[in-house]
Every structure is written in structure tokens, then in C-alpha cells.
mmCIF file of N, CA and C in Angstrom:
data_model
loop_
_atom_site.group_PDB
_atom_site.id
_atom_site.type_symbol
_atom_site.label_atom_id
_atom_site.label_comp_id
_atom_site.label_asym_id
_atom_site.label_seq_id
_atom_site.Cartn_x
_atom_site.Cartn_y
_atom_site.Cartn_z
ATOM 1 N N MET A 1 -35.794 -18.959 -19.468
ATOM 2 C CA MET A 1 -35.079 -19.393 -18.332
ATOM 3 C C MET A 1 -33.855 -18.230 -18.342
ATOM 4 N N VAL A 2 -33.773 -17.694 -17.081
ATOM 5 C CA VAL A 2 -32.740 -16.531 -16.801
ATOM 6 C C VAL A 2 -31.409 -17.357 -16.234
ATOM 7 N N SER A 3 -30.582 -16.961 -16.741
ATOM 8 C CA SER A 3 -29.348 -17.549 -16.277
ATOM 9 C C SER A 3 -28.622 -16.683 -15.217
ATOM 10 N N LEU A 4 -28.226 -17.149 -14.065
ATOM 11 C CA LEU A 4 -27.622 -16.186 -13.016
ATOM 12 C C LEU A 4 -26.086 -16.196 -13.479
ATOM 13 N N PRO A 5 -25.626 -15.055 -13.109
ATOM 14 C CA PRO A 5 -24.078 -14.671 -13.245
ATOM 15 C C PRO A 5 -23.197 -15.855 -12.514
ATOM 16 N N GLN A 6 -22.308 -16.246 -12.913
ATOM 17 C CA GLN A 6 -21.370 -17.233 -12.276
ATOM 18 C C GLN A 6 -20.770 -16.443 -10.999
ATOM 19 N N LYS A 7 -20.647 -17.208 -10.066
ATOM 20 C CA LYS A 7 -19.861 -16.725 -8.935
ATOM 21 C C LYS A 7 -18.279 -16.742 -9.300
ATOM 22 N N LYS A 8 -17.732 -15.833 -8.947
ATOM 23 C CA LYS A 8 -16.055 -15.790 -9.207
ATOM 24 C C LYS A 8 -15.454 -16.868 -8.293
ATOM 25 N N GLN A 9 -14.582 -17.270 -9.056
ATOM 26 C CA GLN A 9 -13.614 -18.164 -8.163
ATOM 27 C C GLN A 9 -12.816 -17.539 -7.200
ATOM 28 N N LEU A 10 -12.459 -18.015 -6.064
ATOM 29 C CA LEU A 10 -11.469 -17.223 -5.381
ATOM 30 C C LEU A 10 -10.215 -16.935 -5.972
ATOM 31 N N ASN A 11 -9.601 -17.978 -6.737
ATOM 32 C CA ASN A 11 -8.480 -17.690 -7.771
ATOM 33 C C ASN A 11 -8.649 -16.562 -8.658
ATOM 34 N N ASP A 12 -9.772 -16.293 -9.001
ATOM 35 C CA ASP A 12 -9.847 -15.169 -10.130
ATOM 36 C C ASP A 12 -9.870 -13.819 -9.176
ATOM 37 N N ILE A 13 -10.084 -13.776 -7.991
ATOM 38 C CA ILE A 13 -9.937 -12.394 -7.257
ATOM 39 C C ILE A 13 -8.619 -12.177 -7.053
ATOM 40 N N LYS A 14 -8.253 -10.630 -7.180
ATOM 41 C CA LYS A 14 -6.876 -10.296 -7.093
ATOM 42 C C LYS A 14 -6.781 -9.487 -5.894
ATOM 43 N N ARG A 15 -5.590 -9.484 -5.360
ATOM 44 C CA ARG A 15 -5.191 -8.761 -4.084
ATOM 45 C C ARG A 15 -5.142 -7.356 -4.578
ATOM 46 N N VAL A 16 -5.101 -6.318 -3.727
ATOM 47 C CA VAL A 16 -4.627 -4.860 -3.872
ATOM 48 C C VAL A 16 -3.300 -4.626 -2.868
ATOM 49 N N TYR A 17 -2.431 -3.923 -3.390
ATOM 50 C CA TYR A 17 -1.394 -3.609 -2.575
ATOM 51 C C TYR A 17 -1.404 -2.145 -2.261
ATOM 52 N N GLY A 18 -1.167 -1.844 -0.991
ATOM 53 C CA GLY A 18 -0.771 -0.498 -0.500
ATOM 54 C C GLY A 18 0.788 -0.232 -0.503
ATOM 55 N N VAL A 19 1.052 1.093 -0.907
ATOM 56 C CA VAL A 19 2.485 1.486 -0.929
ATOM 57 C C VAL A 19 2.470 2.800 -0.248
ATOM 58 N N ASP A 20 3.449 3.025 0.682
ATOM 59 C CA ASP A 20 3.874 3.995 1.547
ATOM 60 C C ASP A 20 5.365 4.328 0.895
ATOM 61 N N VAL A 21 5.453 5.587 0.274
ATOM 62 C CA VAL A 21 6.715 5.745 -0.312
ATOM 63 C C VAL A 21 7.415 6.850 0.471
ATOM 64 N N GLY A 22 8.639 6.385 1.110
ATOM 65 C CA GLY A 22 9.364 7.353 1.812
ATOM 66 C C GLY A 22 10.682 7.808 1.266
ATOM 67 N N LEU A 23 11.327 8.578 2.085
ATOM 68 C CA LEU A 23 12.674 9.322 1.501
ATOM 69 C C LEU A 23 13.529 7.994 1.180
ATOM 70 N N LYS A 24 13.637 7.159 1.981
ATOM 71 C CA LYS A 24 14.730 6.015 1.963
ATOM 72 C C LYS A 24 13.961 4.786 1.639
ATOM 73 N N LYS A 25 12.834 4.493 1.960
ATOM 74 C CA LYS A 25 12.538 3.078 1.877
ATOM 75 C C LYS A 25 10.844 3.151 1.503
ATOM 76 N N VAL A 26 10.236 2.001 1.097
ATOM 77 C CA VAL A 26 9.019 2.035 0.718
ATOM 78 C C VAL A 26 8.273 1.000 1.517
ATOM 79 N N GLY A 27 7.221 1.260 2.302
ATOM 80 C CA GLY A 27 6.326 0.392 2.949
ATOM 81 C C GLY A 27 5.260 -0.204 1.886
ATOM 82 N N LEU A 28 5.432 -1.698 2.011
ATOM 83 C CA LEU A 28 4.211 -2.425 1.184
ATOM 84 C C LEU A 28 3.362 -3.259 2.070
ATOM 85 N N ALA A 29 1.976 -3.328 1.784
ATOM 86 C CA ALA A 29 1.001 -4.055 2.422
ATOM 87 C C ALA A 29 0.283 -4.816 1.453
ATOM 88 N N GLN A 30 -0.611 -5.644 1.566
ATOM 89 C CA GLN A 30 -1.406 -6.348 0.579
ATOM 90 C C GLN A 30 -2.773 -6.482 1.477
ATOM 91 N N SER A 31 -3.603 -6.840 0.439
ATOM 92 C CA SER A 31 -5.208 -7.240 0.919
ATOM 93 C C SER A 31 -5.070 -8.669 0.998
ATOM 94 N N ASP A 32 -6.000 -9.277 1.570
ATOM 95 C CA ASP A 32 -6.359 -10.586 1.142
ATOM 96 C C ASP A 32 -6.984 -10.673 0.132
ATOM 97 N N LYS A 33 -7.202 -11.885 -0.680
ATOM 98 C CA LYS A 33 -7.984 -12.188 -1.681
ATOM 99 C C LYS A 33 -9.234 -11.514 -2.144
ATOM 100 N N LEU A 34 -10.004 -11.312 -1.044
ATOM 101 C CA LEU A 34 -11.391 -10.863 -1.262
ATOM 102 C C LEU A 34 -11.210 -9.284 -1.077
ATOM 103 N N ALA A 35 -10.142 -8.673 -0.762
ATOM 104 C CA ALA A 35 -9.811 -7.268 -0.722
ATOM 105 C C ALA A 35 -10.685 -6.783 0.613
ATOM 106 N N ILE A 36 -10.577 -7.323 1.776
ATOM 107 C CA ILE A 36 -11.344 -7.041 3.018
ATOM 108 C C ILE A 36 -10.269 -6.517 4.045
ATOM 109 N N ILE A 37 -9.228 -7.160 4.040
ATOM 110 C CA ILE A 37 -8.500 -7.007 5.121
ATOM 111 C C ILE A 37 -6.850 -6.731 4.630
ATOM 112 N N ALA A 38 -6.153 -5.584 5.273
ATOM 113 C CA ALA A 38 -4.955 -5.356 4.847
ATOM 114 C C ALA A 38 -3.974 -5.774 5.714
ATOM 115 N N SER A 39 -2.707 -6.168 5.249
ATOM 116 C CA SER A 39 -1.724 -6.793 6.238
ATOM 117 C C SER A 39 -0.366 -6.213 5.567
ATOM 118 N N PRO A 40 0.618 -5.782 6.531
ATOM 119 C CA PRO A 40 1.753 -5.354 5.976
ATOM 120 C C PRO A 40 2.708 -6.442 5.659
ATOM 121 N N ILE A 41 3.346 -6.283 4.448
ATOM 122 C CA ILE A 41 4.292 -7.171 3.807
ATOM 123 C C ILE A 41 5.897 -6.931 4.238
ATOM 124 N N GLY A 42 6.350 -5.701 4.143
ATOM 125 C CA GLY A 42 7.532 -5.170 4.723
ATOM 126 C C GLY A 42 8.055 -3.969 4.122
ATOM 127 N N THR A 43 9.315 -3.500 4.295
ATOM 128 C CA THR A 43 9.839 -2.244 3.696
ATOM 129 C C THR A 43 11.061 -2.602 2.753
ATOM 130 N N TYR A 44 11.033 -1.898 1.667
ATOM 131 C CA TYR A 44 12.110 -2.245 0.598
ATOM 132 C C TYR A 44 12.513 -1.003 0.088
ATOM 133 N N SER A 45 13.628 -0.851 -0.660
ATOM 134 C CA SER A 45 13.935 0.185 -1.499
ATOM 135 C C SER A 45 13.206 0.509 -2.595
ATOM 136 N N GLN A 46 13.180 1.595 -3.380
ATOM 137 C CA GLN A 46 12.155 1.913 -4.163
ATOM 138 C C GLN A 46 12.267 0.905 -5.235
ATOM 139 N N SER A 47 13.499 0.391 -5.807
ATOM 140 C CA SER A 47 13.573 -0.426 -6.946
ATOM 141 C C SER A 47 13.108 -1.836 -6.386
ATOM 142 N N GLU A 48 13.416 -2.216 -5.283
ATOM 143 C CA GLU A 48 13.069 -3.561 -4.737
ATOM 144 C C GLU A 48 11.359 -3.416 -4.655
ATOM 145 N N ALA A 49 10.822 -2.558 -4.143
ATOM 146 C CA ALA A 49 9.294 -2.527 -4.191
ATOM 147 C C ALA A 49 8.760 -2.624 -5.497
ATOM 148 N N ILE A 50 9.375 -1.694 -6.476
ATOM 149 C CA ILE A 50 8.825 -1.979 -7.682
ATOM 150 C C ILE A 50 8.852 -3.370 -8.495
ATOM 151 N N GLU A 51 10.048 -4.064 -8.155
ATOM 152 C CA GLU A 51 10.428 -5.262 -8.546
ATOM 153 C C GLU A 51 9.187 -6.285 -7.845
ATOM 154 N N ARG A 52 8.982 -5.952 -6.679
ATOM 155 C CA ARG A 52 8.223 -6.916 -5.823
ATOM 156 C C ARG A 52 6.524 -6.749 -6.373
ATOM 157 N N ILE A 53 6.207 -5.567 -6.672
ATOM 158 C CA ILE A 53 5.071 -5.378 -7.299
ATOM 159 C C ILE A 53 4.935 -5.894 -8.818
ATOM 160 N N LYS A 54 5.781 -5.764 -9.645
ATOM 161 C CA LYS A 54 5.898 -6.196 -10.874
ATOM 162 C C LYS A 54 6.001 -7.952 -10.764
ATOM 163 N N THR A 55 6.441 -8.426 -9.960
ATOM 164 C CA THR A 55 6.342 -10.119 -9.885
ATOM 165 C C THR A 55 5.116 -10.160 -9.426
ATOM 166 N N ALA A 56 4.342 -9.488 -8.484
ATOM 167 C CA ALA A 56 3.145 -10.105 -8.039
ATOM 168 C C ALA A 56 2.067 -9.937 -9.306
ATOM 169 N N VAL A 57 2.187 -8.801 -10.387
ATOM 170 C CA VAL A 57 1.324 -8.541 -11.322
ATOM 171 C C VAL A 57 1.670 -9.647 -12.407
ATOM 172 N N VAL A 58 2.718 -9.949 -12.703
ATOM 173 C CA VAL A 58 3.180 -11.065 -13.553
ATOM 174 C C VAL A 58 2.593 -12.429 -13.066
ATOM 175 N N GLN A 59 2.500 -12.519 -11.844
ATOM 176 C CA GLN A 59 1.929 -13.688 -11.543
ATOM 177 C C GLN A 59 0.274 -13.787 -11.093
ATOM 178 N N GLY A 60 -0.085 -12.571 -11.649
ATOM 179 C CA GLY A 60 -1.602 -12.432 -11.306
ATOM 180 C C GLY A 60 -1.928 -12.488 -9.986
ATOM 181 N N GLU A 61 -1.195 -12.097 -9.148
ATOM 182 C CA GLU A 61 -1.859 -11.834 -7.708
ATOM 183 C C GLU A 61 -2.393 -10.672 -7.550
ATOM 184 N N ILE A 62 -1.956 -9.475 -8.005
ATOM 185 C CA ILE A 62 -2.564 -8.308 -7.656
ATOM 186 C C ILE A 62 -3.356 -7.581 -8.843
ATOM 187 N N ARG A 63 -4.206 -6.738 -8.768
ATOM 188 C CA ARG A 63 -4.586 -5.696 -9.708
ATOM 189 C C ARG A 63 -4.505 -4.430 -9.770
ATOM 190 N N LYS A 64 -4.180 -3.836 -8.383
ATOM 191 C CA LYS A 64 -3.961 -2.660 -8.424
ATOM 192 C C LYS A 64 -3.126 -2.062 -7.197
ATOM 193 N N ALA A 65 -2.447 -0.988 -7.246
ATOM 194 C CA ALA A 65 -1.651 -0.356 -5.936
ATOM 195 C C ALA A 65 -2.134 1.031 -5.617
ATOM 196 N N VAL A 66 -2.544 0.831 -4.287
ATOM 197 C CA VAL A 66 -3.000 2.086 -3.793
ATOM 198 C C VAL A 66 -1.769 2.785 -3.224
ATOM 199 N N VAL A 67 -1.386 3.975 -3.730
ATOM 200 C CA VAL A 67 -0.205 4.742 -3.314
ATOM 201 C C VAL A 67 -0.530 5.727 -2.431
ATOM 202 N N GLY A 68 0.018 6.075 -1.313
ATOM 203 C CA GLY A 68 -0.150 7.318 -0.520
ATOM 204 C C GLY A 68 0.306 8.663 -1.140
ATOM 205 N N TRP A 69 -0.762 9.473 -0.957
ATOM 206 C CA TRP A 69 -0.408 10.753 -1.667
ATOM 207 C C TRP A 69 -0.264 11.776 -0.596
ATOM 208 N N PRO A 70 0.995 12.246 -0.372
ATOM 209 C CA PRO A 70 1.646 13.113 0.869
ATOM 210 C C PRO A 70 1.121 14.817 0.496
ATOM 211 N N VAL A 71 0.295 15.016 1.143
ATOM 212 C CA VAL A 71 -0.102 16.250 0.967
ATOM 213 C C VAL A 71 -0.210 17.250 2.563
ATOM 214 N N SER A 72 0.253 18.309 2.700
ATOM 215 C CA SER A 72 0.156 19.209 3.870
ATOM 216 C C SER A 72 -1.375 19.037 4.431
ATOM 217 N N LEU A 73 -1.333 19.630 5.757
ATOM 218 C CA LEU A 73 -2.799 19.572 6.386
ATOM 219 C C LEU A 73 -3.573 20.608 5.598
ATOM 220 N N LYS A 74 -3.134 21.436 5.014
ATOM 221 C CA LYS A 74 -3.943 22.595 4.013
ATOM 222 C C LYS A 74 -4.433 21.771 2.814
ATOM 223 N N GLY A 75 -3.781 20.475 2.580
ATOM 224 C CA GLY A 75 -3.872 19.900 1.329
ATOM 225 C C GLY A 75 -2.955 20.332 0.003
ATOM 226 N N ASP A 76 -2.122 21.144 0.498
ATOM 227 C CA ASP A 76 -0.790 21.462 -0.474
ATOM 228 C C ASP A 76 0.204 20.469 -0.940
ATOM 229 N N GLU A 77 0.379 20.296 -2.057
ATOM 230 C CA GLU A 77 1.661 19.509 -2.842
ATOM 231 C C GLU A 77 2.966 19.944 -2.435
ATOM 232 N N GLY A 78 4.002 19.138 -2.242
ATOM 233 C CA GLY A 78 5.482 19.826 -2.043
ATOM 234 C C GLY A 78 6.434 18.708 -2.602
ATOM 235 N N LYS A 79 7.626 18.650 -1.914
ATOM 236 C CA LYS A 79 8.546 18.098 -2.284
ATOM 237 C C LYS A 79 8.257 16.468 -2.450
ATOM 238 N N SER A 80 7.615 16.182 -1.292
ATOM 239 C CA SER A 80 7.275 14.725 -0.975
ATOM 240 C C SER A 80 6.481 14.268 -2.080
ATOM 241 N N THR A 81 5.320 15.060 -2.686
ATOM 242 C CA THR A 81 4.508 14.552 -3.772
ATOM 243 C C THR A 81 5.315 14.654 -5.118
ATOM 244 N N GLU A 82 6.217 15.469 -5.246
ATOM 245 C CA GLU A 82 7.150 15.254 -6.330
ATOM 246 C C GLU A 82 7.873 13.808 -6.328
ATOM 247 N N MET A 83 8.234 13.546 -5.049
ATOM 248 C CA MET A 83 9.022 12.039 -5.049
ATOM 249 C C MET A 83 8.176 10.936 -5.276
ATOM 250 N N VAL A 84 6.783 11.198 -4.875
ATOM 251 C CA VAL A 84 6.053 9.929 -4.880
ATOM 252 C C VAL A 84 5.436 9.952 -6.609
ATOM 253 N N THR A 85 5.262 11.243 -7.098
ATOM 254 C CA THR A 85 5.022 11.270 -8.635
ATOM 255 C C THR A 85 5.958 10.548 -9.381
ATOM 256 N N SER A 86 7.476 10.714 -9.002
ATOM 257 C CA SER A 86 8.391 9.970 -9.586
ATOM 258 C C SER A 86 8.367 8.454 -9.456
ATOM 259 N N PHE A 87 8.119 8.164 -8.356
ATOM 260 C CA PHE A 87 7.828 6.469 -7.964
ATOM 261 C C PHE A 87 6.954 5.962 -8.928
ATOM 262 N N ILE A 88 5.638 6.910 -9.047
ATOM 263 C CA ILE A 88 4.394 6.228 -9.656
ATOM 264 C C ILE A 88 4.752 6.145 -11.276
ATOM 265 N N GLY A 89 5.612 7.173 -11.838
ATOM 266 C CA GLY A 89 6.123 7.174 -13.060
ATOM 267 C C GLY A 89 7.045 5.981 -13.284
ATOM 268 N N SER A 90 7.797 5.535 -12.508
ATOM 269 C CA SER A 90 8.834 4.404 -12.529
ATOM 270 C C SER A 90 8.020 3.176 -12.680
ATOM 271 N N LEU A 91 7.103 3.187 -11.628
ATOM 272 C CA LEU A 91 6.102 2.069 -11.438
ATOM 273 C C LEU A 91 5.349 1.777 -12.646
ATOM 274 N N LYS A 92 4.677 2.621 -13.438
ATOM 275 C CA LYS A 92 3.897 2.483 -14.579
ATOM 276 C C LYS A 92 4.770 2.207 -15.835
ATOM 277 N N LYS A 93 6.207 2.829 -15.584
ATOM 278 C CA LYS A 93 6.924 2.431 -16.752
ATOM 279 C C LYS A 93 7.514 0.822 -16.788
ATOM 280 N N LYS A 94 7.666 0.387 -15.446
ATOM 281 C CA LYS A 94 8.190 -0.966 -15.408
ATOM 282 C C LYS A 94 7.175 -2.081 -15.328
ATOM 283 N N VAL A 95 5.830 -1.522 -15.073
ATOM 284 C CA VAL A 95 4.774 -2.462 -14.656
ATOM 285 C C VAL A 95 3.588 -2.035 -15.583
ATOM 286 N N PRO A 96 3.501 -1.920 -16.746
ATOM 287 C CA PRO A 96 2.580 -1.421 -17.519
ATOM 288 C C PRO A 96 1.109 -2.026 -17.318
ATOM 289 N N GLY A 97 0.159 -1.416 -17.254
ATOM 290 C CA GLY A 97 -1.178 -1.766 -17.060
ATOM 291 C C GLY A 97 -1.577 -2.051 -15.748
ATOM 292 N N ILE A 98 -0.658 -1.712 -14.462
ATOM 293 C CA ILE A 98 -1.026 -1.755 -13.271
ATOM 294 C C ILE A 98 -2.132 -0.432 -13.066
ATOM 295 N N GLU A 99 -3.128 -0.699 -12.282
ATOM 296 C CA GLU A 99 -4.028 0.571 -11.898
ATOM 297 C C GLU A 99 -3.570 0.979 -10.626
ATOM 298 N N VAL A 100 -2.975 2.324 -10.735
ATOM 299 C CA VAL A 100 -2.522 3.120 -9.694
ATOM 300 C C VAL A 100 -3.530 4.214 -9.250
ATOM 301 N N ILE A 101 -3.548 3.985 -7.708
ATOM 302 C CA ILE A 101 -4.761 5.093 -7.228
ATOM 303 C C ILE A 101 -3.999 5.714 -6.184
ATOM 304 N N LYS A 102 -4.042 6.865 -6.218
ATOM 305 C CA LYS A 102 -3.349 8.004 -5.427
ATOM 306 C C LYS A 102 -4.581 8.192 -4.266
ATOM 307 N N LEU A 103 -4.071 7.973 -2.701
ATOM 308 C CA LEU A 103 -4.883 8.392 -1.763
ATOM 309 C C LEU A 103 -4.261 9.114 -0.670
ATOM 310 N N ASP A 104 -4.788 10.134 -0.165
ATOM 311 C CA ASP A 104 -4.325 11.044 0.821
ATOM 312 C C ASP A 104 -3.840 10.086 2.207
ATOM 313 N N GLU A 105 -2.542 10.241 2.364
ATOM 314 C CA GLU A 105 -2.115 9.527 3.513
ATOM 315 C C GLU A 105 -1.561 10.310 4.809
ATOM 316 N N ARG A 106 -2.393 11.442 4.951
ATOM 317 C CA ARG A 106 -1.912 12.270 5.970
ATOM 318 C C ARG A 106 -2.353 11.254 7.236
ATOM 319 N N PHE A 107 -1.468 11.608 8.039
ATOM 320 C CA PHE A 107 -1.553 10.891 9.563
ATOM 321 C C PHE A 107 -1.302 9.483 9.561
ATOM 322 N N THR A 108 -1.191 8.707 8.402
ATOM 323 C CA THR A 108 -0.837 7.237 8.459
ATOM 324 C C THR A 108 0.134 6.691 9.086
ATOM 325 N N SER A 109 1.430 7.648 9.120
ATOM 326 C CA SER A 109 2.434 7.322 9.891
ATOM 327 C C SER A 109 2.210 7.492 11.460
ATOM 328 N N LYS A 110 1.629 8.660 11.839
ATOM 329 C CA LYS A 110 1.204 8.638 13.319
ATOM 330 C C LYS A 110 0.450 7.665 13.813
ATOM 331 N N VAL A 111 -0.664 7.291 12.805
ATOM 332 C CA VAL A 111 -1.480 6.284 13.469
ATOM 333 C C VAL A 111 -0.840 4.807 13.535
ATOM 334 N N ALA A 112 0.141 4.816 12.550
ATOM 335 C CA ALA A 112 0.986 3.360 12.523
ATOM 336 C C ALA A 112 1.632 3.432 13.816
ATOM 337 N N GLN A 113 2.310 4.387 14.362
ATOM 338 C CA GLN A 113 3.240 4.662 15.716
ATOM 339 C C GLN A 113 2.316 4.402 16.773
ATOM 340 N N GLN A 114 1.069 4.884 16.681
ATOM 341 C CA GLN A 114 0.097 4.702 17.833
ATOM 342 C C GLN A 114 -0.198 3.111 18.030
ATOM 343 N N TYR A 115 -0.483 2.639 16.652
ATOM 344 C CA TYR A 115 -0.920 1.210 16.815
ATOM 345 C C TYR A 115 0.025 0.279 17.502
ATOM 346 N N ILE A 116 1.448 0.618 16.923
ATOM 347 C CA ILE A 116 2.331 -0.201 17.436
ATOM 348 C C ILE A 116 2.842 0.014 18.885
ATOM 349 N N LEU A 117 2.492 1.240 19.393
ATOM 350 C CA LEU A 117 2.633 1.619 20.862
ATOM 351 C C LEU A 117 1.505 0.652 21.615
ATOM 352 N N GLU A 118 0.228 0.704 21.106
ATOM 353 C CA GLU A 118 -0.721 0.211 21.795
ATOM 354 C C GLU A 118 -0.767 -1.360 21.557
ATOM 355 N N SER A 119 0.054 -1.988 20.621
ATOM 356 C CA SER A 119 0.329 -3.480 20.264
ATOM 357 C C SER A 119 1.258 -3.951 21.662
ATOM 358 N N GLY A 120 1.923 -3.050 22.431
ATOM 359 C CA GLY A 120 2.891 -3.353 23.238
ATOM 360 C C GLY A 120 4.045 -3.747 23.040
ATOM 361 N N ALA A 121 4.520 -3.488 22.041
ATOM 362 C CA ALA A 121 5.778 -3.461 21.327
ATOM 363 C C ALA A 121 6.938 -2.911 21.992
ATOM 364 N N LYS A 122 8.182 -3.265 22.152
ATOM 365 C CA LYS A 122 9.137 -2.653 23.141
ATOM 366 C C LYS A 122 9.607 -1.566 22.330
ATOM 367 N N LYS A 123 10.263 -0.644 23.025
ATOM 368 C CA LYS A 123 10.613 0.769 22.498
ATOM 369 C C LYS A 123 11.418 0.642 21.278
ATOM 370 N N LYS A 124 12.368 -0.338 21.290
ATOM 371 C CA LYS A 124 13.130 -0.392 19.903
ATOM 372 C C LYS A 124 12.335 -0.629 18.714
ATOM 373 N N LYS A 125 11.320 -1.628 18.895
ATOM 374 C CA LYS A 125 10.495 -1.987 17.740
ATOM 375 C C LYS A 125 9.595 -0.836 17.359
ATOM 376 N N ARG A 126 9.151 -0.309 18.460
ATOM 377 C CA ARG A 126 8.094 1.269 18.154
ATOM 378 C C ARG A 126 8.975 2.002 17.386
ATOM 379 N N GLN A 127 10.197 2.220 17.408
ATOM 380 C CA GLN A 127 10.963 3.599 16.727
ATOM 381 C C GLN A 127 11.550 2.883 15.295
ATOM 382 N N ASP A 128 11.542 1.589 15.039
ATOM 383 C CA ASP A 128 12.170 1.126 13.900
ATOM 384 C C ASP A 128 11.026 1.792 12.845
ATOM 385 N N LYS A 129 11.845 2.316 11.920
ATOM 386 C CA LYS A 129 11.004 3.005 10.803
ATOM 387 C C LYS A 129 10.655 1.979 9.711
ATOM 388 N N LYS A 130 11.298 0.941 9.580
ATOM 389 C CA LYS A 130 10.755 -0.080 8.766
ATOM 390 C C LYS A 130 9.568 -0.688 9.201
ATOM 391 N N ILE A 131 9.296 -0.921 10.351
ATOM 392 C CA ILE A 131 7.957 -1.364 10.797
ATOM 393 C C ILE A 131 6.991 -0.269 10.653
ATOM 394 N N ILE A 132 7.447 0.819 10.978
ATOM 395 C CA ILE A 132 6.247 1.935 10.810
ATOM 396 C C ILE A 132 5.877 2.135 9.392
ATOM 397 N N ASP A 133 6.537 2.035 8.248
ATOM 398 C CA ASP A 133 6.251 2.229 6.976
ATOM 399 C C ASP A 133 5.400 1.040 6.732
ATOM 400 N N ALA A 134 5.813 0.138 6.987
ATOM 401 C CA ALA A 134 4.820 -1.036 6.527
ATOM 402 C C ALA A 134 3.551 -1.222 7.182
ATOM 403 N N VAL A 135 3.556 -0.795 8.334
ATOM 404 C CA VAL A 135 2.136 -0.584 8.961
ATOM 405 C C VAL A 135 1.500 0.415 8.392
ATOM 406 N N ALA A 136 1.992 1.714 8.280
ATOM 407 C CA ALA A 136 1.485 2.713 7.487
ATOM 408 C C ALA A 136 0.987 2.397 6.235
ATOM 409 N N ALA A 137 1.546 1.550 5.537
ATOM 410 C CA ALA A 137 1.096 1.046 4.097
ATOM 411 C C ALA A 137 -0.140 0.282 4.334
ATOM 412 N N ALA A 138 -0.315 -0.467 5.388
ATOM 413 C CA ALA A 138 -1.441 -1.433 5.719
ATOM 414 C C ALA A 138 -2.555 -0.342 6.067
ATOM 415 N N ILE A 139 -2.211 0.777 6.843
ATOM 416 C CA ILE A 139 -3.410 1.600 7.092
ATOM 417 C C ILE A 139 -3.975 2.161 6.104
ATOM 418 N N LEU A 140 -3.065 2.632 5.291
ATOM 419 C CA LEU A 140 -3.638 3.390 3.946
ATOM 420 C C LEU A 140 -4.217 2.576 3.006
ATOM 421 N N LEU A 141 -3.918 1.087 2.931
ATOM 422 C CA LEU A 141 -4.918 0.243 2.277
ATOM 423 C C LEU A 141 -6.078 -0.082 2.937
ATOM 424 N N GLN A 142 -5.874 -0.367 4.182
ATOM 425 C CA GLN A 142 -7.259 -0.483 4.921
ATOM 426 C C GLN A 142 -8.282 0.656 4.789
ATOM 427 N N ASN A 143 -7.772 1.854 4.717
ATOM 428 C CA ASN A 143 -8.673 2.984 4.630
ATOM 429 C C ASN A 143 -9.473 2.850 3.103
ATOM 430 N N TYR A 144 -8.617 2.420 2.252
ATOM 431 C CA TYR A 144 -8.948 2.336 0.795
ATOM 432 C C TYR A 144 -9.943 1.153 0.703
ATOM 433 N N LEU A 145 -9.782 -0.123 1.233
ATOM 434 C CA LEU A 145 -10.733 -1.152 1.227
ATOM 435 C C LEU A 145 -11.977 -0.694 2.043
ATOM 436 N N ASP A 146 -11.813 -0.086 3.077
ATOM 437 C CA ASP A 146 -13.219 0.208 3.856
ATOM 438 C C ASP A 146 -14.134 1.161 3.240
ATOM 439 N N ASN A 147 -13.495 1.943 2.336
ATOM 440 C CA ASN A 147 -14.369 2.937 1.580
ATOM 441 C C ASN A 147 -14.840 2.426 0.257
ATOM 442 N N GLN A 148 -14.541 1.138 -0.208
ATOM 443 C CA GLN A 148 -15.072 0.528 -1.472
ATOM 444 C C GLN A 148 -16.110 -0.093 -1.251
#
């Protein structure tokens, strides 16, 4: 008799976080438990973002973080990539064992601005960098999820 593999319980499946690291703030997004749909969570300082990720890992909610990798249109790395490298180093130090995936983030902020504009948001809301960063993190994460 051949035994079939057990179906995973919904509680066994973990979310994935999307992380958009900026100069001042970090946009966070999370997937649903089936890792199909990304939703923005909010915007935090770097230390707050790391603590939020740490809490989610400790509680068994997430399994990996997809971090936006800022490169130029030519694919060159610069000061922004140094900043993200530093963030990833701090994240791995404070949250050992988390899987970190770097993903090209070109155009995510522009796409986020366009998405917010098309949603009919008022001008003040469209220009709010906190909202743009969180939506950019969701777009980055959705790109990752769609390619899995």
C-alpha cells in the first residue's frame, strides 16, 4: 500500500515578508499564509522593522524576507546597495536563521506611485512617502511570489 504525503495544515505554512529599505524608513509587506498575495503592512525605522520581523519569526509567522536590491538601470551597485547590505547584516545578526532573498527593486517606487494615483487617492496621500514605501514593499514581494 502506497501512502500519500500529508497535506500541510494552514497553520504550518508561513508568510513571506517584503522589505523596501530607504534612507529614512523601511516599508514592510507580508504575504498571505499561502504565499500568493502581498499586502502592505506599514513603514518603520530600520530598528523597528528589524524588531517587527524578529517578532514575526519568533512567533513562527514568517519564514523568509525578500529585500529590495537597489541597482541602477545598468545593473550597477552604489551607496544604496551599501545601505541595504548593512540592513541585511543587522537583520541576520538580530534574527539568526531567517532566509533573506535579495530581489532587484528597480521601478517599484514608481509603480507604487502610479498604483496609488490610479487608486484615486488624494494628492496629499499620493505624496506620502510612508505609503509609497509600504506599497513598494508589497509590489516587490508580489513580484517574488508571482515568480515562485
